[in-house]
Amino acid sequence: MCLPGHARCGQSRCVYVAVFYLEQGRGFHGRKFFSAGTFVVWGSIAYQHGFVAIAIQMTMCLGGLAVGMFIAPAWQKSHALTAAEFVSRRLGIRVQKFYSYLILLISLMYTGAFLYPVAKIINVSTGFSIEACILVLGVLIILYTVVGGLWGVMITDVVQFIVLTAAVIIVVPLACDRIGGVDALITNAPPDFFNIVNEEYSWLFLLAFAIYNGIFIGGNWAYVQRYTTVDSPKSASKVGYLFAGLYLISPFIWMLPPMIYRIVNPELSGLENEGAYLMMCKEVLPKGLIGLMLGGMVFATASSVNTTLNLAAAVFKNDLYKSFRPQTKPKQLMLIAKTAVIMFGIITILVALMVPSAGGIVEIVLSVGAVTGCSLYGPPIWALFSKYHTGPSILWCTILGLAINVYLKFLHPLLTGISLSRAEEMLAGAIIPFALLAGYEVWARSRKEIARDYIHYKEEQQRIANQPEEEDAEEQSSEEQNRYGLKVLARTMVITSLIFIVLALIADHKALWITLSIGIIVGLGALSIFRYTNKKLKADV
């Protein structure tokens, strides 16, 4: 089944387009730049190293600028709906299948990393063991995914975004008041707490992490549709610029509470640092609001896990099982898909259980990013600009880049006893794939022979450009779905607004007015959406 309004793709590639379309159910932060992971991963670094955490996150602003200037317009000019479609056209269906399976495998690893932070937060809140929290939360999310499907992702995204944004805004002034203001933070902080870099997170690390973020934001298959579905390259650039603008401000808001908690309680160490953000919330937020924030974090994690498990089940059902049994009936395929969700969910739980023994969530997120990020997403971005790379050359650059980075991370320390520093590891992950890509580019250019894959791709683009735009019932269906989604958003915001207002009325004086203000603002937002949808409906009629 093709996507709404997307008649131009052939059925053979539309399976993959549809699979990766599932990824687009999430907000722009996609693989959860803003979720429980934000509070656990970066909160841990903020508590331990202070301003360094803000500096690291602000490299995402530089990545967003690079995407807005170069990468996003190139994706829009490709006239592909998704990254999967572009890879299929430009590099061939076999290369696209390889990337699909590889991204799926790595996504399952990351999904375990999504599960761990919220389990850690529940562990800090309740005192239950981290293992028990992972198991219970994992089982609940598997059941929710089997029943909820894609609409479950959309609803939970709305709830978690509103709740977490509101909670973060509320906790910052209350945390500052808890220690007597920002002046007290500056006065009582450790001597190096406001340094931009330190020995572990050096200027070299920041440079490498900025490169990584530019590639990740610009090439992650869950983000590309943000650039391809707008009307012009200029509009695509604005998406990247918006991301950059938000990351000029948000790191200060997100990281202040764990930094302040370092003044309140400087005794945390090791994996205890991962709970700093929530401990600060427990110090200042009303109990009802803490529960609401925990619910938002569970929704955030459920959304991430739900999306990945749905994606994994779709690939397993459509591309593995059906290739062996093409005559399987739809009801049986649905049963196979649900079984696959359970199977992949168990893998997710096992990965989450292994996070503490692997050095904690910070080690997992940064190391996996260094090893896989640029090697996986960099080559397709290079193909956007290159006339000389072929499908096999891009594929081998990916494989070799991953292999070299895996060797440097795991085998090199075992064989030589020498481990790369955090900065060296991140820089190697950023530079190695581009050295391979540039090497082949120079060699191919010396032969002065444009790749056949590129010629076929340009011919296909020309053929598509010459086709008339089709207006059919699917466009109307898409518009109806948009209206329905806005109504769901508005109703959810109304309920959330009422919850905040009730919590404000039972909160102490310090939290009352700010919580009440947030509730009123969310309610006004819901009202404006209701009015917009009604005007849109009248205009269409």
CSV table of N, CA and C in Angstrom, one decimal, residues 126-227:
chain,number,residue,atom,x,y,z
A,126,THR,N,10.6,5.3,43.3
A,126,THR,CA,9.9,4.3,44.1
A,126,THR,C,10.9,3.5,45.0
A,127,GLY,N,12.1,3.4,44.6
A,127,GLY,CA,13.1,2.6,45.4
A,127,GLY,C,13.1,1.1,45.0
A,128,PHE,N,12.2,0.8,44.0
A,128,PHE,CA,12.3,-0.6,43.4
A,128,PHE,C,13.6,-0.8,42.7
A,129,SER,N,14.0,-2.0,42.5
A,129,SER,CA,15.3,-2.3,41.9
A,129,SER,C,15.2,-1.9,40.4
A,130,ILE,N,16.3,-1.5,39.8
A,130,ILE,CA,16.3,-1.1,38.4
A,130,ILE,C,15.9,-2.3,37.5
A,131,GLU,N,16.2,-3.5,37.9
A,131,GLU,CA,15.9,-4.7,37.1
A,131,GLU,C,14.4,-4.9,37.1
A,132,ALA,N,13.7,-4.8,38.2
A,132,ALA,CA,12.3,-4.9,38.3
A,132,ALA,C,11.6,-3.8,37.5
A,133,CYS,N,12.1,-2.6,37.6
A,133,CYS,CA,11.5,-1.5,36.8
A,133,CYS,C,11.6,-1.7,35.3
A,134,ILE,N,12.7,-2.2,34.9
A,134,ILE,CA,12.9,-2.5,33.4
A,134,ILE,C,11.9,-3.6,33.0
A,135,LEU,N,11.8,-4.7,33.8
A,135,LEU,CA,10.9,-5.8,33.4
A,135,LEU,C,9.5,-5.4,33.3
A,136,VAL,N,9.0,-4.7,34.4
A,136,VAL,CA,7.6,-4.3,34.5
A,136,VAL,C,7.3,-3.3,33.4
A,137,LEU,N,8.1,-2.3,33.2
A,137,LEU,CA,7.9,-1.3,32.2
A,137,LEU,C,7.9,-1.9,30.8
A,138,GLY,N,8.9,-2.8,30.6
A,138,GLY,CA,9.0,-3.4,29.3
A,138,GLY,C,7.8,-4.2,28.9
A,139,VAL,N,7.3,-5.0,29.8
A,139,VAL,CA,6.1,-5.9,29.6
A,139,VAL,C,4.9,-5.0,29.3
A,140,LEU,N,4.8,-3.9,30.1
A,140,LEU,CA,3.6,-3.0,29.8
A,140,LEU,C,3.7,-2.4,28.5
A,141,ILE,N,4.9,-2.0,28.1
A,141,ILE,CA,5.0,-1.3,26.7
A,141,ILE,C,4.8,-2.3,25.6
A,142,ILE,N,5.2,-3.6,25.8
A,142,ILE,CA,4.9,-4.6,24.8
A,142,ILE,C,3.4,-4.8,24.6
A,143,LEU,N,2.7,-4.9,25.7
A,143,LEU,CA,1.3,-5.1,25.6
A,143,LEU,C,0.6,-3.9,25.0
A,144,TYR,N,1.1,-2.7,25.4
A,144,TYR,CA,0.5,-1.4,24.8
A,144,TYR,C,0.8,-1.3,23.3
A,145,THR,N,2.0,-1.8,22.9
A,145,THR,CA,2.3,-1.7,21.5
A,145,THR,C,1.4,-2.7,20.7
A,146,VAL,N,1.2,-3.9,21.2
A,146,VAL,CA,0.4,-4.9,20.5
A,146,VAL,C,-1.0,-4.4,20.3
A,147,VAL,N,-1.5,-3.7,21.3
A,147,VAL,CA,-2.9,-3.2,21.2
A,147,VAL,C,-3.0,-1.8,20.5
A,148,GLY,N,-2.0,-0.9,20.8
A,148,GLY,CA,-2.2,0.5,20.4
A,148,GLY,C,-1.8,0.8,19.0
A,149,GLY,N,-0.8,0.2,18.4
A,149,GLY,CA,-0.4,0.6,17.1
A,149,GLY,C,0.1,2.0,16.9
A,150,LEU,N,0.0,2.5,15.7
A,150,LEU,CA,0.5,3.8,15.4
A,150,LEU,C,-0.2,5.0,16.1
A,151,TRP,N,-1.6,4.8,16.2
A,151,TRP,CA,-2.3,5.9,16.9
A,151,TRP,C,-1.8,6.0,18.4
A,152,GLY,N,-1.4,4.9,18.9
A,152,GLY,CA,-0.9,4.9,20.3
A,152,GLY,C,0.4,5.8,20.3
A,153,VAL,N,1.2,5.7,19.3
A,153,VAL,CA,2.4,6.5,19.2
A,153,VAL,C,2.0,8.0,19.2
A,154,MET,N,1.1,8.4,18.4
A,154,MET,CA,0.7,9.8,18.2
A,154,MET,C,0.1,10.4,19.5
A,155,ILE,N,-0.8,9.6,20.1
A,155,ILE,CA,-1.4,10.1,21.4
A,155,ILE,C,-0.3,10.3,22.4
A,156,THR,N,0.5,9.3,22.6
A,156,THR,CA,1.6,9.4,23.7
A,156,THR,C,2.6,10.5,23.4
A,157,ASP,N,2.9,10.8,22.1
A,157,ASP,CA,3.8,11.9,21.8
A,157,ASP,C,3.2,13.2,22.2
A,158,VAL,N,1.9,13.4,22.0
A,158,VAL,CA,1.2,14.7,22.3
A,158,VAL,C,1.3,14.8,23.9
A,159,VAL,N,0.9,13.8,24.6
A,159,VAL,CA,0.9,13.9,26.0
A,159,VAL,C,2.2,14.2,26.6
A,160,GLN,N,3.2,13.4,26.2
A,160,GLN,CA,4.6,13.5,26.8
A,160,GLN,C,5.2,14.9,26.5
A,161,PHE,N,5.0,15.4,25.3
A,161,PHE,CA,5.6,16.7,24.9
A,161,PHE,C,5.0,17.8,25.8
A,162,ILE,N,3.7,17.8,25.9
A,162,ILE,CA,3.0,18.9,26.7
A,162,ILE,C,3.4,18.8,28.2
A,163,VAL,N,3.3,17.6,28.7
A,163,VAL,CA,3.6,17.4,30.1
A,163,VAL,C,5.1,17.7,30.5
A,164,LEU,N,6.0,17.1,29.7
A,164,LEU,CA,7.4,17.3,30.0
A,164,LEU,C,7.8,18.8,29.8
A,165,THR,N,7.3,19.4,28.8
A,165,THR,CA,7.7,20.8,28.5
A,165,THR,C,7.2,21.7,29.7
A,166,ALA,N,6.0,21.4,30.1
A,166,ALA,CA,5.4,22.2,31.2
A,166,ALA,C,6.2,22.0,32.5
A,167,ALA,N,6.4,20.7,32.8
A,167,ALA,CA,7.1,20.4,34.0
A,167,ALA,C,8.5,21.0,34.1
A,168,VAL,N,9.2,20.9,32.9
A,168,VAL,CA,10.6,21.5,32.9
A,168,VAL,C,10.5,23.0,33.2
A,169,ILE,N,9.5,23.7,32.6
A,169,ILE,CA,9.4,25.1,32.8
A,169,ILE,C,9.1,25.5,34.2
A,170,ILE,N,8.3,24.6,34.9
A,170,ILE,CA,7.9,24.8,36.3
A,170,ILE,C,9.1,24.6,37.2
A,171,VAL,N,9.9,23.5,37.0
A,171,VAL,CA,10.9,23.1,37.9
A,171,VAL,C,12.1,24.1,38.0
A,172,VAL,N,12.4,24.8,36.9
A,172,VAL,CA,13.6,25.7,36.9
A,172,VAL,C,13.5,26.8,37.9
A,173,PRO,N,12.4,27.6,37.9
A,173,PRO,CA,12.4,28.7,38.9
A,173,PRO,C,12.3,28.2,40.3
A,174,LEU,N,11.5,27.0,40.5
A,174,LEU,CA,11.4,26.5,41.8
A,174,LEU,C,12.8,26.0,42.3
A,175,ALA,N,13.6,25.4,41.4
A,175,ALA,CA,14.9,24.9,41.8
A,175,ALA,C,15.8,26.0,42.2
A,176,CYS,N,15.8,27.1,41.4
A,176,CYS,CA,16.6,28.3,41.7
A,176,CYS,C,16.2,28.9,43.1
A,177,ASP,N,14.9,28.9,43.3
A,177,ASP,CA,14.4,29.4,44.6
A,177,ASP,C,14.9,28.6,45.8
A,178,ARG,N,15.0,27.3,45.5
A,178,ARG,CA,15.4,26.3,46.6
A,178,ARG,C,16.8,26.6,47.1
A,179,ILE,N,17.7,27.1,46.3
A,179,ILE,CA,19.0,27.4,46.8
A,179,ILE,C,19.3,28.9,47.0
A,180,GLY,N,18.3,29.7,46.7
A,180,GLY,CA,18.4,31.1,46.9
A,180,GLY,C,18.8,31.9,45.7
A,181,GLY,N,18.6,31.3,44.5
A,181,GLY,CA,18.8,32.1,43.3
A,181,GLY,C,20.0,31.6,42.5
A,182,VAL,N,20.2,32.2,41.3
A,182,VAL,CA,21.3,31.8,40.5
A,182,VAL,C,22.6,32.2,41.1
A,183,ASP,N,22.6,33.3,41.8
A,183,ASP,CA,23.9,33.8,42.5
A,183,ASP,C,24.4,32.7,43.4
A,184,ALA,N,23.5,32.0,44.1
A,184,ALA,CA,23.9,31.0,45.0
A,184,ALA,C,24.5,29.8,44.3
A,185,LEU,N,24.0,29.5,43.1
A,185,LEU,CA,24.6,28.5,42.3
A,185,LEU,C,26.0,28.8,41.9
A,186,ILE,N,26.2,30.0,41.4
A,186,ILE,CA,27.5,30.5,41.0
A,186,ILE,C,28.5,30.5,42.2
A,187,THR,N,28.0,30.9,43.3
A,187,THR,CA,28.9,31.0,44.5
A,187,THR,C,29.3,29.7,45.1
A,188,ASN,N,28.4,28.8,45.1
A,188,ASN,CA,28.6,27.5,45.8
A,188,ASN,C,29.0,26.3,44.9
A,189,ALA,N,29.1,26.6,43.6
A,189,ALA,CA,29.4,25.5,42.7
A,189,ALA,C,30.9,25.1,42.8
A,190,PRO,N,31.3,23.9,42.5
A,190,PRO,CA,32.7,23.5,42.4
A,190,PRO,C,33.5,24.5,41.5
A,191,PRO,N,34.8,24.6,41.7
A,191,PRO,CA,35.6,25.6,41.0
A,191,PRO,C,35.5,25.5,39.4
A,192,ASP,N,35.4,24.3,38.9
A,192,ASP,CA,35.4,24.1,37.5
A,192,ASP,C,34.0,23.8,36.9
A,193,PHE,N,33.0,24.2,37.7
A,193,PHE,CA,31.6,23.8,37.3
A,193,PHE,C,31.1,24.5,36.1
A,194,PHE,N,31.7,25.7,35.8
A,194,PHE,CA,31.2,26.5,34.7
A,194,PHE,C,32.2,26.6,33.5
A,195,ASN,N,33.2,25.6,33.5
A,195,ASN,CA,34.1,25.5,32.4
A,195,ASN,C,33.3,24.9,31.2
A,196,ILE,N,33.6,25.4,30.0
A,196,ILE,CA,33.0,24.9,28.8
A,196,ILE,C,33.4,23.5,28.5
A,197,VAL,N,34.7,23.2,28.7
A,197,VAL,CA,35.2,21.8,28.4
A,197,VAL,C,36.0,21.3,29.7
A,198,ASN,N,36.3,20.0,29.6
A,198,ASN,CA,37.2,19.5,30.7
A,198,ASN,C,38.0,18.4,30.0
A,199,GLU,N,38.7,17.6,30.8
A,199,GLU,CA,39.6,16.6,30.3
A,199,GLU,C,38.9,15.5,29.5
A,200,GLU,N,37.7,15.1,30.0
A,200,GLU,CA,36.9,14.0,29.3
A,200,GLU,C,36.2,14.6,28.1
A,201,TYR,N,35.6,15.7,28.2
A,201,TYR,CA,34.8,16.3,27.1
A,201,TYR,C,35.5,17.6,26.7
A,202,SER,N,36.5,17.4,25.8
A,202,SER,CA,37.4,18.5,25.4
A,202,SER,C,36.9,19.2,24.2
A,203,TRP,N,37.6,20.3,23.8
A,203,TRP,CA,37.2,21.0,22.5
A,203,TRP,C,37.2,20.0,21.3
A,204,LEU,N,38.1,19.0,21.3
A,204,LEU,CA,38.1,18.0,20.2
A,204,LEU,C,36.8,17.2,20.3
A,205,PHE,N,36.4,16.9,21.5
A,205,PHE,CA,35.1,16.1,21.6
A,205,PHE,C,34.0,17.0,21.1
A,206,LEU,N,33.9,18.3,21.4
A,206,LEU,CA,32.8,19.1,21.0
A,206,LEU,C,32.8,19.2,19.5
A,207,LEU,N,34.0,19.3,18.9
A,207,LEU,CA,34.1,19.4,17.4
A,207,LEU,C,33.5,18.1,16.8
A,208,ALA,N,34.0,17.0,17.3
A,208,ALA,CA,33.5,15.7,16.8
A,208,ALA,C,32.0,15.5,17.0
A,209,PHE,N,31.5,15.9,18.1
A,209,PHE,CA,30.1,15.7,18.4
A,209,PHE,C,29.3,16.7,17.6
A,210,ALA,N,29.8,17.8,17.2
A,210,ALA,CA,29.1,18.7,16.3
A,210,ALA,C,28.9,18.1,14.9
A,211,ILE,N,30.0,17.5,14.5
A,211,ILE,CA,30.0,16.8,13.2
A,211,ILE,C,29.0,15.6,13.2
A,212,TYR,N,29.0,14.9,14.3
A,212,TYR,CA,28.1,13.8,14.5
A,212,TYR,C,26.7,14.2,14.5
A,213,ASN,N,26.4,15.3,15.2
A,213,ASN,CA,25.0,15.8,15.2
A,213,ASN,C,24.5,16.3,13.9
A,214,GLY,N,25.4,17.0,13.1
A,214,GLY,CA,25.0,17.4,11.8
A,214,GLY,C,24.6,16.2,10.9
A,215,ILE,N,25.4,15.2,11.0
A,215,ILE,CA,25.1,14.0,10.2
A,215,ILE,C,23.9,13.3,10.7
A,216,PHE,N,23.8,13.1,12.0
A,216,PHE,CA,22.6,12.4,12.6
A,216,PHE,C,21.3,13.2,12.3
A,217,ILE,N,21.3,14.5,12.5
A,217,ILE,CA,20.1,15.3,12.3
A,217,ILE,C,19.8,15.3,10.8
A,218,GLY,N,20.8,15.4,10.0
A,218,GLY,CA,20.6,15.5,8.5
A,218,GLY,C,20.3,14.2,7.8
A,219,GLY,N,20.7,13.1,8.4
A,219,GLY,CA,20.6,11.8,7.7
A,219,GLY,C,19.8,10.7,8.4
A,220,ASN,N,19.4,10.9,9.6
A,220,ASN,CA,18.6,9.9,10.3
A,220,ASN,C,17.3,9.7,9.5
A,221,TRP,N,17.0,8.5,9.2
A,221,TRP,CA,15.8,8.2,8.4
A,221,TRP,C,14.5,8.7,9.0
A,222,ALA,N,14.5,8.8,10.4
A,222,ALA,CA,13.3,9.3,11.0
A,222,ALA,C,13.1,10.8,10.9
A,223,TYR,N,14.2,11.5,10.5
A,223,TYR,CA,14.1,13.0,10.4
A,223,TYR,C,13.9,13.4,8.9
A,224,VAL,N,14.4,12.6,8.0
A,224,VAL,CA,14.5,13.1,6.6
A,224,VAL,C,13.2,13.6,6.0
A,225,GLN,N,12.1,13.0,6.4
A,225,GLN,CA,10.8,13.4,5.8
A,225,GLN,C,10.4,14.8,6.3
A,226,ARG,N,11.0,15.3,7.3
A,226,ARG,CA,10.8,16.7,7.7
A,226,ARG,C,11.3,17.6,6.6
A,227,TYR,N,12.3,17.2,5.9
A,227,TYR,CA,12.9,18.0,4.8
A,227,TYR,C,12.3,17.8,3.5
